[in-house]
XYZ file of C-alpha atoms in Angstrom:
276
model
C 4.896 4.098 31.273
C 7.458 6.737 30.775
C 7.413 9.777 28.488
C 4.957 12.214 27.299
C 2.164 10.085 26.135
C -1.487 11.689 25.897
C -3.468 11.482 28.978
C -6.561 11.268 26.903
C -6.232 8.683 24.575
C -8.147 8.687 21.403
C -8.687 5.019 21.158
C -9.592 3.000 24.481
C -7.503 -0.237 24.710
C -9.623 -3.418 24.171
C -6.781 -5.443 23.390
C -3.115 -5.857 23.980
C -1.962 -4.533 20.491
C -2.812 -1.675 18.110
C -2.302 -1.741 14.582
C -1.445 1.539 13.095
C -2.079 2.103 9.029
C 0.310 4.647 8.443
C -0.634 6.211 5.104
C 1.418 9.010 3.118
C -1.525 11.613 3.215
C -2.318 13.887 0.232
C -4.973 16.125 -1.222
C -7.257 15.487 -4.380
C -8.595 12.434 -5.673
C -11.984 10.739 -5.631
C -13.532 10.791 -2.373
C -10.595 12.601 -0.738
C -12.756 15.266 0.939
C -15.256 12.401 1.923
C -13.565 9.230 3.418
C -9.749 8.974 3.059
C -8.406 5.434 1.830
C -6.595 4.732 4.881
C -9.957 5.432 6.833
C -11.871 3.044 4.722
C -9.265 0.353 5.002
C -9.157 0.799 8.660
C -13.059 0.616 9.122
C -12.908 -2.652 6.673
C -10.204 -4.244 8.938
C -12.008 -3.445 12.410
C -14.396 -6.325 12.281
C -11.722 -8.573 10.584
C -9.246 -8.362 13.316
C -11.074 -8.163 16.524
C -7.852 -9.153 18.439
C -6.332 -5.678 17.547
C -7.273 -1.963 17.838
C -7.071 -0.649 14.526
C -6.226 3.032 13.935
C -4.739 5.168 11.137
C -2.782 8.361 10.628
C -0.899 10.194 7.872
C 2.566 11.503 7.373
C 1.077 14.508 5.584
C -2.140 16.048 6.855
C -4.734 14.939 9.210
C -4.819 13.063 11.560
C -0.809 13.290 11.962
C 0.644 9.980 12.434
C 2.769 10.775 15.592
C -0.218 12.108 17.469
C -2.360 9.092 16.750
C 0.492 6.880 17.904
C 1.343 8.807 20.978
C -2.435 8.806 22.070
C -2.362 4.990 22.115
C -2.544 3.578 25.508
C -1.085 0.321 24.223
C 2.481 -0.736 25.312
C 3.098 -2.518 21.833
C 1.944 -1.021 18.410
C 2.169 -2.669 15.143
C 3.038 0.079 12.205
C 1.977 -1.056 8.741
C 3.223 1.507 6.167
C 0.428 1.897 3.327
C 3.254 2.584 0.842
C 3.746 0.978 -2.560
C 7.597 0.882 -2.265
C 10.339 0.738 0.359
C 11.670 4.195 -0.697
C 12.495 7.417 1.147
C 9.124 7.983 2.960
C 9.329 4.298 4.306
C 13.054 4.370 5.415
C 13.300 7.986 6.430
C 10.226 9.967 6.748
C 8.100 7.339 8.556
C 10.649 6.824 11.388
C 11.130 10.444 11.625
C 7.360 10.936 11.850
C 6.932 8.251 14.443
C 9.471 10.174 16.718
C 12.137 7.497 16.517
C 15.830 7.729 16.726
C 16.806 9.881 13.502
C 19.940 8.023 13.191
C 18.101 4.844 12.973
C 19.794 2.561 10.172
C 17.684 2.506 6.916
C 15.888 -0.426 6.924
C 16.064 -3.192 4.101
C 13.445 -5.584 3.011
C 13.231 -8.339 5.392
C 14.993 -6.466 8.143
C 12.067 -4.874 9.981
C 12.844 -3.904 13.217
C 11.399 -3.428 16.742
C 11.862 -0.093 18.099
C 11.211 1.524 21.460
C 9.922 5.146 22.007
C 8.885 6.605 25.290
C 8.206 3.007 26.774
C 6.135 2.010 23.836
C 7.325 -0.891 21.806
C 6.854 -0.159 18.027
C 7.125 -2.974 15.478
C 7.699 -1.405 11.944
C 6.295 -3.830 9.182
C 7.184 -3.971 5.616
C 5.128 -1.514 3.430
C 2.215 -2.709 1.419
C 4.210 -2.945 -1.836
C 6.423 -5.563 -0.725
C 4.165 -7.785 1.057
C 3.567 -11.435 -0.256
C 0.167 -11.372 -1.291
C 0.494 -8.140 -3.590
C 1.072 -10.098 -6.981
C -2.258 -12.157 -6.030
C -4.084 -8.809 -5.282
C -2.670 -7.210 -8.537
C -3.714 -10.307 -10.773
C -7.393 -10.421 -9.253
C -7.538 -6.704 -10.239
C -6.456 -7.312 -13.708
C -8.928 -10.168 -14.064
C -11.862 -7.923 -12.600
C -11.125 -5.208 -14.900
C -11.338 -7.256 -17.790
C -14.388 -9.220 -16.786
C -16.125 -7.787 -13.797
C -17.501 -10.320 -11.541
C -20.979 -11.148 -11.398
C -22.974 -13.072 -8.601
C -23.035 -16.901 -9.510
C -20.518 -16.683 -12.412
C -17.915 -19.278 -12.535
C -14.184 -17.689 -12.481
C -13.083 -17.056 -16.104
C -9.899 -18.437 -17.252
C -7.263 -15.820 -16.885
C -6.383 -13.708 -19.917
C -2.530 -13.884 -19.265
C -1.771 -12.593 -23.031
C -3.613 -9.140 -22.423
C -1.347 -6.150 -22.607
C -0.850 -4.685 -18.912
C 0.846 -1.738 -17.956
C 1.707 -1.091 -14.220
C 1.845 2.417 -13.126
C 3.727 3.672 -10.227
C 5.045 6.995 -8.891
C 8.833 6.541 -9.555
C 11.354 8.923 -8.579
C 14.616 10.543 -9.874
C 16.023 10.516 -6.492
C 15.447 7.059 -5.266
C 15.352 3.799 -7.082
C 13.129 1.959 -4.733
C 9.699 2.829 -6.538
C 11.017 1.335 -9.814
C 12.786 -1.678 -8.265
C 9.564 -2.662 -6.457
C 7.544 -2.240 -9.457
C 9.844 -4.379 -11.628
C 10.017 -7.179 -9.005
C 6.319 -7.208 -8.869
C 6.384 -7.566 -12.757
C 8.866 -10.458 -12.427
C 6.457 -12.136 -9.614
C 3.504 -11.653 -11.893
C 5.192 -13.270 -15.030
C 6.740 -16.317 -12.762
C 3.644 -16.933 -10.733
C 0.668 -16.406 -13.182
C 2.407 -16.441 -16.649
C 1.517 -13.036 -18.094
C 3.427 -12.251 -21.037
C 2.775 -8.686 -22.095
C 3.303 -6.917 -18.747
C 5.337 -3.512 -18.866
C 5.836 -0.754 -16.395
C 5.690 3.336 -16.587
C 5.924 5.966 -13.899
C 4.519 9.376 -13.177
C 7.846 10.793 -12.221
C 10.718 9.040 -14.112
C 11.313 7.438 -17.508
C 9.396 5.676 -19.139
C 6.723 8.260 -18.314
C 3.142 7.347 -18.259
C 1.912 10.361 -19.996
C 4.292 9.258 -22.937
C 3.216 5.601 -22.938
C -0.311 5.884 -22.536
C -1.034 6.909 -26.202
C 0.921 3.893 -27.304
C -1.073 1.433 -25.611
C -3.217 -1.073 -27.577
C -7.030 -0.897 -27.698
C -7.675 -3.527 -24.882
C -4.898 -2.701 -22.646
C -5.179 -2.824 -18.937
C -3.663 0.120 -16.757
C -3.084 -0.867 -12.967
C -2.412 2.094 -11.052
C 0.086 0.943 -8.154
C -0.991 3.484 -5.670
C -2.394 3.153 -2.089
C -5.290 5.332 -2.129
C -7.603 7.359 -4.785
C -5.418 10.683 -3.918
C -3.818 13.114 -5.873
C -1.649 10.454 -7.932
C -3.796 7.339 -7.754
C -6.762 9.180 -9.096
C -6.261 12.715 -10.309
C -2.805 12.091 -12.156
C -3.878 8.757 -13.561
C -7.398 10.060 -14.717
C -5.722 12.959 -16.492
C -3.154 10.738 -18.424
C -5.962 8.231 -19.307
C -7.503 10.811 -21.498
C -4.830 10.466 -24.034
C -4.999 6.497 -23.964
C -6.925 4.508 -26.781
C -10.608 4.706 -25.642
C -11.018 1.105 -25.161
C -8.245 0.807 -22.623
C -9.421 -0.148 -19.305
C -8.131 1.150 -15.882
C -8.080 -1.137 -12.828
C -8.854 0.113 -9.325
C -6.274 1.730 -7.627
C -4.409 -1.363 -5.801
C -4.757 0.088 -2.234
C -8.556 0.682 -2.867
C -9.174 -2.789 -4.017
C -11.992 -4.349 -1.637
C -9.977 -7.451 -1.359
C -6.947 -5.984 0.378
C -8.480 -6.010 3.767
C -8.941 -9.786 3.420
C -5.541 -10.317 1.978
C -4.271 -8.054 5.125
C -6.196 -10.215 7.503
C -4.677 -13.540 6.245
C -1.200 -12.009 6.159
C -1.431 -10.631 9.666
C -3.071 -13.883 11.172
C -0.089 -16.011 9.820
C 2.355 -13.726 11.462
C 1.269 -14.802 15.316
C 1.719 -11.099 16.241
C 2.142 -11.800 19.796
C 5.619 -13.415 18.862
C 7.019 -10.689 16.771
C 7.876 -8.460 19.555
């Protein structure tokens, strides 16, 4: 294999393929100084995907994504962005952090390319926020927030008329966060029949901090973030102080315990050996 690959790989190859969870990386948030969300997800996936060597890295912070990928002895690497939209970080920052061609054409949903770098074949997958199971995961999270599951309980009928607010990051420079959130809203309405869904954002209108005080007493707030970090936990928790006291906050979507199971089913359905 050519290039400047690390002579001392951090992961010894036990399979033909490596799966890299590519997180944004940030500071703050519940448990951020203990076990970051991408590490918890990696640990949950390892026993579920014995045919893959699963590792994780971040675009901002430690461990640096590029170093993680370059240390892998595998010729074939699948990179799964733990991002909730196909925006600037997914289209521009991620390829750059992977050391790929800076002139790479921006990827669009459904056009996820195979990329070569120093003899290593990299398959860049769609981000978490556009994967087909996300509406199911969000609906499950909403229902758990309404009625926490108990051992032996029969599944309750979904409360489709409950007021639900989807909260995403948003951006004044890039429309992808908004578009992905609105697309998710439409899918939830069409697939499950929710009737009182709305969206708010941290960094663009309608701003979550302005919407929160206007919510109904029994509203559910769903944080569309990949981890309990600065935005997913700190910012959301701060704004929730202005919401009616009986509003419920669902788990951060990327931290849902079921995300690993959904990812296993999704990856298993793809026949990864055929995607390269």
